[in-house]
mmCIF file of N, CA and C in Angstrom:
data_model
loop_
_atom_site.group_PDB
_atom_site.id
_atom_site.type_symbol
_atom_site.label_atom_id
_atom_site.label_comp_id
_atom_site.label_asym_id
_atom_site.label_seq_id
_atom_site.Cartn_x
_atom_site.Cartn_y
_atom_site.Cartn_z
ATOM 1 N N MET A 53 -6.605 -18.368 -5.413
ATOM 2 C CA MET A 53 -7.146 -17.194 -5.632
ATOM 3 C C MET A 53 -6.133 -16.622 -6.386
ATOM 4 N N SER A 54 -6.995 -15.719 -7.197
ATOM 5 C CA SER A 54 -6.103 -14.825 -8.170
ATOM 6 C C SER A 54 -5.631 -13.446 -7.322
ATOM 7 N N TRP A 55 -4.692 -12.710 -8.063
ATOM 8 C CA TRP A 55 -4.256 -11.637 -7.279
ATOM 9 C C TRP A 55 -5.201 -10.417 -7.266
ATOM 10 N N GLN A 56 -6.203 -10.088 -8.170
ATOM 11 C CA GLN A 56 -7.486 -9.569 -8.395
ATOM 12 C C GLN A 56 -8.303 -9.618 -7.259
ATOM 13 N N THR A 57 -8.586 -11.273 -7.064
ATOM 14 C CA THR A 57 -9.457 -11.299 -6.171
ATOM 15 C C THR A 57 -8.968 -10.557 -4.634
ATOM 16 N N TYR A 58 -7.559 -10.884 -4.456
ATOM 17 C CA TYR A 58 -7.033 -10.549 -3.109
ATOM 18 C C TYR A 58 -7.272 -8.749 -3.082
ATOM 19 N N VAL A 59 -7.205 -8.115 -4.332
ATOM 20 C CA VAL A 59 -7.569 -6.514 -4.316
ATOM 21 C C VAL A 59 -9.016 -6.433 -4.195
ATOM 22 N N ASP A 60 -9.776 -6.834 -4.710
ATOM 23 C CA ASP A 60 -10.992 -6.413 -4.780
ATOM 24 C C ASP A 60 -11.620 -7.232 -3.524
ATOM 25 N N GLU A 61 -11.632 -7.948 -2.931
ATOM 26 C CA GLU A 61 -12.086 -8.901 -1.809
ATOM 27 C C GLU A 61 -11.691 -8.661 -0.273
ATOM 28 N N HIS A 62 -10.258 -8.079 -0.340
ATOM 29 C CA HIS A 62 -9.240 -8.051 0.510
ATOM 30 C C HIS A 62 -9.004 -6.478 1.024
ATOM 31 N N LEU A 63 -8.833 -5.946 -0.007
ATOM 32 C CA LEU A 63 -8.321 -4.605 0.134
ATOM 33 C C LEU A 63 -9.382 -3.191 -0.490
ATOM 34 N N MET A 64 -10.258 -3.518 -1.532
ATOM 35 C CA MET A 64 -11.205 -2.683 -1.590
ATOM 36 C C MET A 64 -12.532 -3.127 -1.047
ATOM 37 N N CYS A 65 -12.314 -3.678 0.071
ATOM 38 C CA CYS A 65 -13.671 -4.470 1.002
ATOM 39 C C CYS A 65 -13.760 -3.439 1.814
ATOM 40 N N ASP A 66 -14.983 -2.971 3.006
ATOM 41 C CA ASP A 66 -15.726 -2.344 4.119
ATOM 42 C C ASP A 66 -14.539 -2.343 4.999
ATOM 43 N N VAL A 67 -13.981 -1.060 5.539
ATOM 44 C CA VAL A 67 -12.846 -1.150 6.227
ATOM 45 C C VAL A 67 -13.466 -1.571 7.919
ATOM 46 N N GLY A 68 -14.570 -1.944 7.850
ATOM 47 C CA GLY A 68 -15.182 -2.655 9.270
ATOM 48 C C GLY A 68 -16.108 -2.050 10.390
ATOM 49 N N ASP A 69 -16.267 -0.223 9.659
ATOM 50 C CA ASP A 69 -16.662 0.715 10.364
ATOM 51 C C ASP A 69 -18.009 1.060 10.284
ATOM 52 N N GLY A 70 -18.612 -0.297 9.550
ATOM 53 C CA GLY A 70 -20.265 -0.490 9.485
ATOM 54 C C GLY A 70 -20.992 0.506 8.856
ATOM 55 N N GLN A 71 -19.833 1.383 7.839
ATOM 56 C CA GLN A 71 -20.867 2.413 7.165
ATOM 57 C C GLN A 71 -20.453 2.485 5.826
ATOM 58 N N GLY A 72 -19.907 1.197 5.335
ATOM 59 C CA GLY A 72 -19.446 1.042 3.710
ATOM 60 C C GLY A 72 -18.166 1.750 3.583
ATOM 61 N N HIS A 73 -17.296 2.212 4.350
ATOM 62 C CA HIS A 73 -16.364 2.722 3.883
ATOM 63 C C HIS A 73 -15.117 2.113 3.484
ATOM 64 N N HIS A 74 -14.437 2.412 2.438
ATOM 65 C CA HIS A 74 -13.466 1.841 1.700
ATOM 66 C C HIS A 74 -12.279 2.586 1.539
ATOM 67 N N LEU A 75 -11.172 1.861 0.847
ATOM 68 C CA LEU A 75 -9.949 2.441 0.602
ATOM 69 C C LEU A 75 -10.382 2.863 -0.914
ATOM 70 N N ILE A 76 -9.793 3.954 -1.499
ATOM 71 C CA ILE A 76 -9.840 4.643 -2.530
ATOM 72 C C ILE A 76 -9.435 3.826 -3.836
ATOM 73 N N ALA A 77 -8.100 3.440 -3.393
ATOM 74 C CA ALA A 77 -7.463 2.480 -4.377
ATOM 75 C C ALA A 77 -6.773 1.468 -3.436
ATOM 76 N N ALA A 78 -6.259 0.542 -4.371
ATOM 77 C CA ALA A 78 -5.475 -0.332 -3.971
ATOM 78 C C ALA A 78 -4.709 -1.249 -4.912
ATOM 79 N N ALA A 79 -3.528 -1.982 -4.667
ATOM 80 C CA ALA A 79 -2.665 -2.789 -5.572
ATOM 81 C C ALA A 79 -1.717 -3.773 -4.702
ATOM 82 N N ILE A 80 -1.354 -4.890 -5.756
ATOM 83 C CA ILE A 80 -0.052 -5.363 -5.337
ATOM 84 C C ILE A 80 0.728 -5.396 -6.386
ATOM 85 N N VAL A 81 1.991 -5.481 -5.985
ATOM 86 C CA VAL A 81 2.999 -4.923 -6.899
ATOM 87 C C VAL A 81 4.387 -5.953 -6.767
ATOM 88 N N GLY A 82 4.737 -6.374 -7.427
ATOM 89 C CA GLY A 82 6.427 -7.145 -7.204
ATOM 90 C C GLY A 82 7.422 -6.281 -7.017
ATOM 91 N N HIS A 83 8.139 -7.352 -6.096
ATOM 92 C CA HIS A 83 9.416 -6.161 -5.917
ATOM 93 C C HIS A 83 10.081 -5.552 -7.061
ATOM 94 N N ASP A 84 9.420 -6.458 -8.463
ATOM 95 C CA ASP A 84 10.354 -5.297 -9.842
ATOM 96 C C ASP A 84 9.429 -4.463 -10.406
ATOM 97 N N GLY A 85 8.702 -3.980 -9.499
ATOM 98 C CA GLY A 85 7.929 -2.961 -9.998
ATOM 99 C C GLY A 85 6.640 -3.453 -10.865
ATOM 100 N N SER A 86 6.181 -4.549 -11.033
ATOM 101 C CA SER A 86 5.315 -5.095 -12.063
ATOM 102 C C SER A 86 4.006 -4.878 -11.133
ATOM 103 N N VAL A 87 2.939 -4.748 -11.659
ATOM 104 C CA VAL A 87 1.667 -4.590 -11.118
ATOM 105 C C VAL A 87 0.711 -6.138 -11.286
ATOM 106 N N TRP A 88 0.846 -6.750 -10.122
ATOM 107 C CA TRP A 88 0.383 -8.019 -10.223
ATOM 108 C C TRP A 88 -1.340 -7.853 -10.189
ATOM 109 N N ALA A 89 -1.947 -6.914 -9.351
ATOM 110 C CA ALA A 89 -2.972 -6.745 -9.796
ATOM 111 C C ALA A 89 -3.590 -5.252 -9.019
ATOM 112 N N GLN A 90 -4.835 -4.670 -9.399
ATOM 113 C CA GLN A 90 -5.033 -3.260 -8.718
ATOM 114 C C GLN A 90 -6.249 -2.705 -9.159
ATOM 115 N N SER A 91 -6.573 -1.941 -8.333
ATOM 116 C CA SER A 91 -8.055 -1.416 -8.269
ATOM 117 C C SER A 91 -8.245 -0.579 -9.576
ATOM 118 N N ALA A 92 -9.170 -0.361 -10.374
ATOM 119 C CA ALA A 92 -9.594 0.157 -11.384
ATOM 120 C C ALA A 92 -8.943 1.785 -11.360
ATOM 121 N N ASN A 93 -8.981 2.408 -10.032
ATOM 122 C CA ASN A 93 -8.282 3.340 -9.938
ATOM 123 C C ASN A 93 -7.026 3.973 -9.638
ATOM 124 N N PHE A 94 -6.206 2.745 -9.412
ATOM 125 C CA PHE A 94 -4.949 2.671 -8.558
ATOM 126 C C PHE A 94 -4.194 3.749 -9.586
ATOM 127 N N PRO A 95 -3.498 4.803 -8.997
ATOM 128 C CA PRO A 95 -2.676 5.442 -9.808
ATOM 129 C C PRO A 95 -1.208 4.846 -11.055
ATOM 130 N N GLN A 96 -1.153 5.244 -12.123
ATOM 131 C CA GLN A 96 -0.207 4.594 -12.986
ATOM 132 C C GLN A 96 1.211 5.433 -12.511
ATOM 133 N N PHE A 97 2.140 4.860 -11.600
ATOM 134 C CA PHE A 97 3.185 5.259 -11.088
ATOM 135 C C PHE A 97 4.250 5.424 -11.899
ATOM 136 N N LYS A 98 5.462 5.963 -11.459
ATOM 137 C CA LYS A 98 6.534 5.939 -12.232
ATOM 138 C C LYS A 98 7.594 4.897 -11.812
ATOM 139 N N ALA A 99 8.476 4.174 -12.472
ATOM 140 C CA ALA A 99 9.478 3.153 -12.251
ATOM 141 C C ALA A 99 10.247 3.869 -10.929
ATOM 142 N N GLU A 100 10.694 5.016 -11.183
ATOM 143 C CA GLU A 100 11.925 5.775 -10.249
ATOM 144 C C GLU A 100 10.904 5.815 -8.717
ATOM 145 N N GLU A 101 9.474 6.371 -8.823
ATOM 146 C CA GLU A 101 8.925 5.828 -7.882
ATOM 147 C C GLU A 101 9.106 4.643 -6.961
ATOM 148 N N PHE A 102 8.842 3.903 -7.620
ATOM 149 C CA PHE A 102 8.362 2.767 -7.135
ATOM 150 C C PHE A 102 10.090 2.081 -6.827
ATOM 151 N N THR A 103 11.040 2.473 -7.304
ATOM 152 C CA THR A 103 12.430 2.485 -6.837
ATOM 153 C C THR A 103 12.817 2.736 -5.696
ATOM 154 N N GLY A 104 12.319 4.375 -5.430
ATOM 155 C CA GLY A 104 12.400 4.877 -4.147
ATOM 156 C C GLY A 104 11.820 4.305 -3.128
ATOM 157 N N ILE A 105 10.230 3.682 -3.210
ATOM 158 C CA ILE A 105 9.876 3.021 -2.140
ATOM 159 C C ILE A 105 10.444 1.896 -1.807
ATOM 160 N N MET A 106 11.372 1.013 -2.647
ATOM 161 C CA MET A 106 11.635 -0.421 -2.371
ATOM 162 C C MET A 106 13.150 0.275 -1.775
ATOM 163 N N LYS A 107 14.014 1.372 -2.109
ATOM 164 C CA LYS A 107 15.297 1.675 -1.772
ATOM 165 C C LYS A 107 14.293 2.107 0.111
ATOM 166 N N ASP A 108 13.317 2.581 0.238
ATOM 167 C CA ASP A 108 13.181 3.202 1.636
ATOM 168 C C ASP A 108 12.947 1.990 2.519
ATOM 169 N N PHE A 109 12.388 0.448 1.831
ATOM 170 C CA PHE A 109 12.211 -0.574 2.606
ATOM 171 C C PHE A 109 13.825 -1.089 3.303
ATOM 172 N N ASP A 110 14.799 -1.163 1.986
ATOM 173 C CA ASP A 110 16.027 -1.373 2.579
ATOM 174 C C ASP A 110 16.748 -0.298 3.333
ATOM 175 N N GLU A 111 16.583 1.011 3.249
ATOM 176 C CA GLU A 111 17.240 2.152 4.047
ATOM 177 C C GLU A 111 16.168 2.789 4.505
ATOM 178 N N PRO A 112 15.420 2.030 5.363
ATOM 179 C CA PRO A 112 14.531 3.146 5.921
ATOM 180 C C PRO A 112 14.971 4.827 7.149
ATOM 181 N N GLY A 113 13.860 5.701 6.219
ATOM 182 C CA GLY A 113 14.338 6.959 6.373
ATOM 183 C C GLY A 113 14.555 7.582 5.544
ATOM 184 N N ASN A 114 15.059 7.175 4.155
ATOM 185 C CA ASN A 114 15.613 7.647 2.874
ATOM 186 C C ASN A 114 14.659 8.053 2.150
ATOM 187 N N LEU A 115 13.446 7.823 2.336
ATOM 188 C CA LEU A 115 12.452 9.073 1.614
ATOM 189 C C LEU A 115 11.737 10.002 2.676
ATOM 190 N N ALA A 116 12.078 10.094 3.871
ATOM 191 C CA ALA A 116 11.630 11.196 5.008
ATOM 192 C C ALA A 116 12.132 12.619 4.555
ATOM 193 N N PRO A 117 13.301 12.859 3.836
ATOM 194 C CA PRO A 117 13.528 14.019 3.672
ATOM 195 C C PRO A 117 13.190 14.723 2.611
ATOM 196 N N THR A 118 12.743 13.876 1.676
ATOM 197 C CA THR A 118 11.997 14.438 0.001
ATOM 198 C C THR A 118 10.365 14.017 0.060
ATOM 199 N N GLY A 119 10.318 13.188 0.945
ATOM 200 C CA GLY A 119 8.940 12.497 0.702
ATOM 201 C C GLY A 119 8.513 11.400 -0.277
ATOM 202 N N LEU A 120 7.424 10.807 -0.212
ATOM 203 C CA LEU A 120 7.028 9.706 -1.078
ATOM 204 C C LEU A 120 6.298 10.317 -2.256
ATOM 205 N N PHE A 121 6.755 9.982 -3.497
ATOM 206 C CA PHE A 121 5.920 10.027 -4.450
ATOM 207 C C PHE A 121 5.332 9.320 -5.171
ATOM 208 N N LEU A 122 3.984 9.239 -5.445
ATOM 209 C CA LEU A 122 3.326 8.108 -6.420
ATOM 210 C C LEU A 122 2.434 8.728 -7.348
ATOM 211 N N ALA A 123 2.695 8.339 -8.738
ATOM 212 C CA ALA A 123 2.090 8.956 -9.866
ATOM 213 C C ALA A 123 2.212 10.729 -9.454
ATOM 214 N N GLY A 124 3.567 11.002 -8.989
ATOM 215 C CA GLY A 124 3.508 12.659 -8.978
ATOM 216 C C GLY A 124 2.968 13.086 -7.693
ATOM 217 N N ALA A 125 2.051 12.144 -6.921
ATOM 218 C CA ALA A 125 1.708 12.981 -5.705
ATOM 219 C C ALA A 125 2.765 13.027 -4.516
ATOM 220 N N LYS A 126 2.715 13.541 -3.710
ATOM 221 C CA LYS A 126 3.956 13.553 -3.087
ATOM 222 C C LYS A 126 3.117 13.701 -1.286
ATOM 223 N N TYR A 127 3.476 12.385 -0.679
ATOM 224 C CA TYR A 127 3.381 12.323 0.679
ATOM 225 C C TYR A 127 4.311 12.494 1.836
ATOM 226 N N MET A 128 3.763 12.897 2.736
ATOM 227 C CA MET A 128 4.691 13.024 3.667
ATOM 228 C C MET A 128 4.803 11.706 4.289
ATOM 229 N N VAL A 129 6.101 11.308 4.617
ATOM 230 C CA VAL A 129 6.266 10.019 5.411
ATOM 231 C C VAL A 129 6.010 9.852 6.905
ATOM 232 N N ILE A 130 5.551 9.424 7.347
ATOM 233 C CA ILE A 130 5.229 9.399 8.641
ATOM 234 C C ILE A 130 5.413 7.872 9.428
ATOM 235 N N GLN A 131 5.598 7.838 10.674
ATOM 236 C CA GLN A 131 5.956 6.492 11.230
ATOM 237 C C GLN A 131 5.304 4.832 10.631
ATOM 238 N N GLY A 132 6.408 4.183 10.241
ATOM 239 C CA GLY A 132 5.900 3.129 9.836
ATOM 240 C C GLY A 132 6.713 1.884 10.611
ATOM 241 N N GLU A 133 7.230 0.577 10.261
ATOM 242 C CA GLU A 133 7.869 -0.379 10.795
ATOM 243 C C GLU A 133 9.378 -0.440 9.618
ATOM 244 N N PRO A 134 10.097 -0.118 10.256
ATOM 245 C CA PRO A 134 11.275 -0.157 9.101
ATOM 246 C C PRO A 134 11.443 -1.497 8.586
ATOM 247 N N GLY A 135 11.727 -1.217 7.363
ATOM 248 C CA GLY A 135 11.967 -2.438 6.030
ATOM 249 C C GLY A 135 10.593 -3.202 6.131
ATOM 250 N N ALA A 136 9.473 -2.761 6.590
ATOM 251 C CA ALA A 136 8.299 -3.542 6.802
ATOM 252 C C ALA A 136 7.040 -2.909 6.188
ATOM 253 N N VAL A 137 6.926 -1.725 6.950
ATOM 254 C CA VAL A 137 5.441 -1.161 6.566
ATOM 255 C C VAL A 137 6.135 1.065 6.536
ATOM 256 N N ILE A 138 5.771 0.785 5.030
ATOM 257 C CA ILE A 138 5.543 2.752 5.166
ATOM 258 C C ILE A 138 4.344 3.539 4.687
ATOM 259 N N ARG A 139 4.073 4.493 6.023
ATOM 260 C CA ARG A 139 2.652 5.049 5.767
ATOM 261 C C ARG A 139 3.456 6.654 5.263
ATOM 262 N N GLY A 140 2.158 7.089 4.410
ATOM 263 C CA GLY A 140 2.344 8.385 4.131
ATOM 264 C C GLY A 140 1.034 9.269 4.363
ATOM 265 N N LYS A 141 1.134 10.264 4.435
ATOM 266 C CA LYS A 141 -0.290 11.071 4.643
ATOM 267 C C LYS A 141 0.064 12.563 3.455
ATOM 268 N N LYS A 142 -0.919 12.751 3.198
ATOM 269 C CA LYS A 142 -1.288 13.698 2.081
ATOM 270 C C LYS A 142 -2.667 14.256 2.074
ATOM 271 N N GLY A 143 -3.166 15.491 2.866
ATOM 272 C CA GLY A 143 -4.120 16.111 2.831
ATOM 273 C C GLY A 143 -5.129 15.611 4.108
ATOM 274 N N ALA A 144 -6.098 15.297 3.565
ATOM 275 C CA ALA A 144 -7.235 14.363 4.386
ATOM 276 C C ALA A 144 -7.080 12.808 4.205
ATOM 277 N N GLY A 145 -5.892 12.427 3.451
ATOM 278 C CA GLY A 145 -6.087 11.041 3.095
ATOM 279 C C GLY A 145 -4.388 10.547 3.316
ATOM 280 N N GLY A 146 -4.167 9.647 2.522
ATOM 281 C CA GLY A 146 -2.941 8.913 2.636
ATOM 282 C C GLY A 146 -2.815 7.518 2.020
ATOM 283 N N LEU A 147 -1.574 7.113 2.312
ATOM 284 C CA LEU A 147 -1.687 5.441 2.237
ATOM 285 C C LEU A 147 -0.554 5.022 2.937
ATOM 286 N N THR A 148 -0.754 3.747 2.897
ATOM 287 C CA THR A 148 0.107 2.479 3.307
ATOM 288 C C THR A 148 0.675 1.203 2.530
ATOM 289 N N ILE A 149 2.040 0.974 2.444
ATOM 290 C CA ILE A 149 2.430 0.433 2.395
ATOM 291 C C ILE A 149 3.071 -0.994 2.773
ATOM 292 N N LYS A 150 2.752 -1.962 2.777
ATOM 293 C CA LYS A 150 3.286 -3.257 3.608
ATOM 294 C C LYS A 150 4.451 -4.365 2.529
ATOM 295 N N LYS A 151 5.166 -4.436 2.853
ATOM 296 C CA LYS A 151 6.337 -5.110 2.036
ATOM 297 C C LYS A 151 6.257 -6.732 2.706
ATOM 298 N N THR A 152 5.892 -7.530 1.518
ATOM 299 C CA THR A 152 6.070 -9.006 1.415
ATOM 300 C C THR A 152 7.421 -9.676 1.270
ATOM 301 N N GLY A 153 7.218 -10.851 1.217
ATOM 302 C CA GLY A 153 8.402 -11.774 0.630
ATOM 303 C C GLY A 153 8.689 -11.275 -0.823
ATOM 304 N N GLN A 154 7.732 -11.269 -1.875
ATOM 305 C CA GLN A 154 7.970 -10.901 -3.016
ATOM 306 C C GLN A 154 7.089 -9.733 -3.720
ATOM 307 N N SER A 155 6.457 -9.206 -2.961
ATOM 308 C CA SER A 155 5.499 -8.001 -3.230
ATOM 309 C C SER A 155 5.322 -6.829 -2.282
ATOM 310 N N CYS A 156 4.571 -6.211 -2.795
ATOM 311 C CA CYS A 156 4.488 -4.958 -1.883
ATOM 312 C C CYS A 156 2.868 -4.532 -2.264
ATOM 313 N N VAL A 157 2.133 -4.477 -1.066
ATOM 314 C CA VAL A 157 0.695 -4.394 -0.643
ATOM 315 C C VAL A 157 0.426 -2.712 -0.895
ATOM 316 N N PHE A 158 -0.198 -1.828 -1.371
ATOM 317 C CA PHE A 158 -0.109 -0.708 -1.591
ATOM 318 C C PHE A 158 -2.091 -0.582 -0.887
ATOM 319 N N GLY A 159 -2.449 0.445 -0.730
ATOM 320 C CA GLY A 159 -3.798 1.224 0.004
ATOM 321 C C GLY A 159 -3.638 2.529 -0.014
ATOM 322 N N ILE A 160 -4.587 3.396 -0.760
ATOM 323 C CA ILE A 160 -4.632 4.660 -0.521
ATOM 324 C C ILE A 160 -5.855 4.925 0.015
ATOM 325 N N TYR A 161 -5.943 5.920 0.981
ATOM 326 C CA TYR A 161 -7.096 6.057 1.358
ATOM 327 C C TYR A 161 -7.471 7.762 1.520
ATOM 328 N N GLU A 162 -8.994 8.120 1.429
ATOM 329 C CA GLU A 162 -9.144 9.489 2.144
ATOM 330 C C GLU A 162 -10.461 9.095 3.184
ATOM 331 N N GLU A 163 -10.657 10.570 3.532
ATOM 332 C CA GLU A 163 -11.393 10.618 4.671
ATOM 333 C C GLU A 163 -13.008 10.093 4.314
ATOM 334 N N PRO A 164 -13.602 9.326 4.933
ATOM 335 C CA PRO A 164 -13.919 9.410 6.562
ATOM 336 C C PRO A 164 -12.697 8.180 6.821
ATOM 337 N N VAL A 165 -12.507 7.571 5.792
ATOM 338 C CA VAL A 165 -11.444 6.187 6.378
ATOM 339 C C VAL A 165 -10.382 7.118 6.992
ATOM 340 N N THR A 166 -9.700 6.279 8.154
ATOM 341 C CA THR A 166 -8.599 6.946 8.978
ATOM 342 C C THR A 166 -7.233 6.181 8.684
ATOM 343 N N PRO A 167 -6.050 6.500 9.274
ATOM 344 C CA PRO A 167 -5.242 5.810 8.613
ATOM 345 C C PRO A 167 -5.039 4.421 9.488
ATOM 346 N N GLY A 168 -5.605 4.631 10.757
ATOM 347 C CA GLY A 168 -5.636 3.505 11.335
ATOM 348 C C GLY A 168 -6.254 2.142 10.650
ATOM 349 N N GLN A 169 -7.475 2.707 10.196
ATOM 350 C CA GLN A 169 -8.255 1.384 9.648
ATOM 351 C C GLN A 169 -7.444 1.083 7.925
ATOM 352 N N CYS A 170 -6.977 2.131 7.210
ATOM 353 C CA CYS A 170 -5.869 1.869 5.947
ATOM 354 C C CYS A 170 -4.828 1.075 6.527
ATOM 355 N N ASN A 171 -4.395 1.098 7.460
ATOM 356 C CA ASN A 171 -3.077 0.072 7.803
ATOM 357 C C ASN A 171 -3.811 -1.085 8.567
ATOM 358 N N MET A 172 -4.890 -1.226 9.007
ATOM 359 C CA MET A 172 -5.475 -2.383 9.543
ATOM 360 C C MET A 172 -5.767 -3.385 8.047
ATOM 361 N N VAL A 173 -6.381 -2.866 6.893
ATOM 362 C CA VAL A 173 -6.702 -3.498 5.977
ATOM 363 C C VAL A 173 -5.219 -3.808 5.089
ATOM 364 N N VAL A 174 -4.498 -3.045 4.834
ATOM 365 C CA VAL A 174 -3.375 -3.273 3.926
ATOM 366 C C VAL A 174 -2.365 -4.094 4.885
ATOM 367 N N GLU A 175 -2.240 -4.341 5.880
ATOM 368 C CA GLU A 175 -1.081 -4.902 6.778
ATOM 369 C C GLU A 175 -1.824 -6.030 7.223
ATOM 370 N N ARG A 176 -3.362 -6.345 7.180
ATOM 371 C CA ARG A 176 -3.768 -7.639 7.589
ATOM 372 C C ARG A 176 -3.335 -8.629 6.607
ATOM 373 N N LEU A 177 -3.800 -8.251 4.974
ATOM 374 C CA LEU A 177 -3.553 -9.219 4.042
ATOM 375 C C LEU A 177 -1.588 -9.108 3.831
ATOM 376 N N GLY A 178 -0.945 -8.077 3.988
ATOM 377 C CA GLY A 178 0.115 -8.342 4.096
ATOM 378 C C GLY A 178 0.918 -9.493 4.801
ATOM 379 N N ASP A 179 0.386 -9.237 6.260
ATOM 380 C CA ASP A 179 0.971 -10.589 6.862
ATOM 381 C C ASP A 179 0.450 -11.742 6.347
ATOM 382 N N TYR A 180 -0.884 -11.781 6.066
ATOM 383 C CA TYR A 180 -1.210 -13.067 5.515
ATOM 384 C C TYR A 180 -0.183 -13.820 4.494
ATOM 385 N N LEU A 181 0.007 -12.551 3.440
ATOM 386 C CA LEU A 181 0.923 -12.782 2.324
ATOM 387 C C LEU A 181 2.589 -13.572 2.935
ATOM 388 N N VAL A 182 2.813 -12.783 3.955
ATOM 389 C CA VAL A 182 4.077 -13.286 4.554
ATOM 390 C C VAL A 182 3.876 -14.609 5.104
ATOM 391 N N GLU A 183 2.673 -14.829 5.734
ATOM 392 C CA GLU A 183 2.669 -15.871 6.341
ATOM 393 C C GLU A 183 2.618 -17.423 5.377
ATOM 394 N N GLN A 184 2.050 -17.281 4.134
ATOM 395 C CA GLN A 184 2.150 -18.068 2.931
ATOM 396 C C GLN A 184 3.386 -17.889 1.899
ATOM 397 N N GLY A 185 4.344 -17.288 2.576
ATOM 398 C CA GLY A 185 5.328 -17.466 1.891
ATOM 399 C C GLY A 185 5.476 -16.634 0.380
ATOM 400 N N LEU A 186 4.357 -15.364 0.453
ATOM 401 C CA LEU A 186 4.323 -14.301 -0.589
ATOM 402 C C LEU A 186 4.863 -13.558 -0.326
#
């Protein structure tokens, strides 16, 4: 299965609420910052923003004082799983980032999708990739 298929079929899918809701953007990005696959509207992030995200996985809490930035948009960092999941909130939406062995899985949502639905979609794929050694 191609990386793009993972994004299209597993991240940009219906979140399971029966209403046809889905994430607004998603991507799979290698630990080096290279984009493996992304949805059409995933924001063009800066290298230093991704470096900050990777640093927070290594040093949990690093982003909490300043916030997480993605393509210049600031997200307030909320409770995640140290070293494994970063969650951010911005207005009526937010993001979830799950770190796997070789990549980071990104999901960005807006209402009516809930934080829990975004977490479920992103972390389910991330857990699967971890199980596959990816």
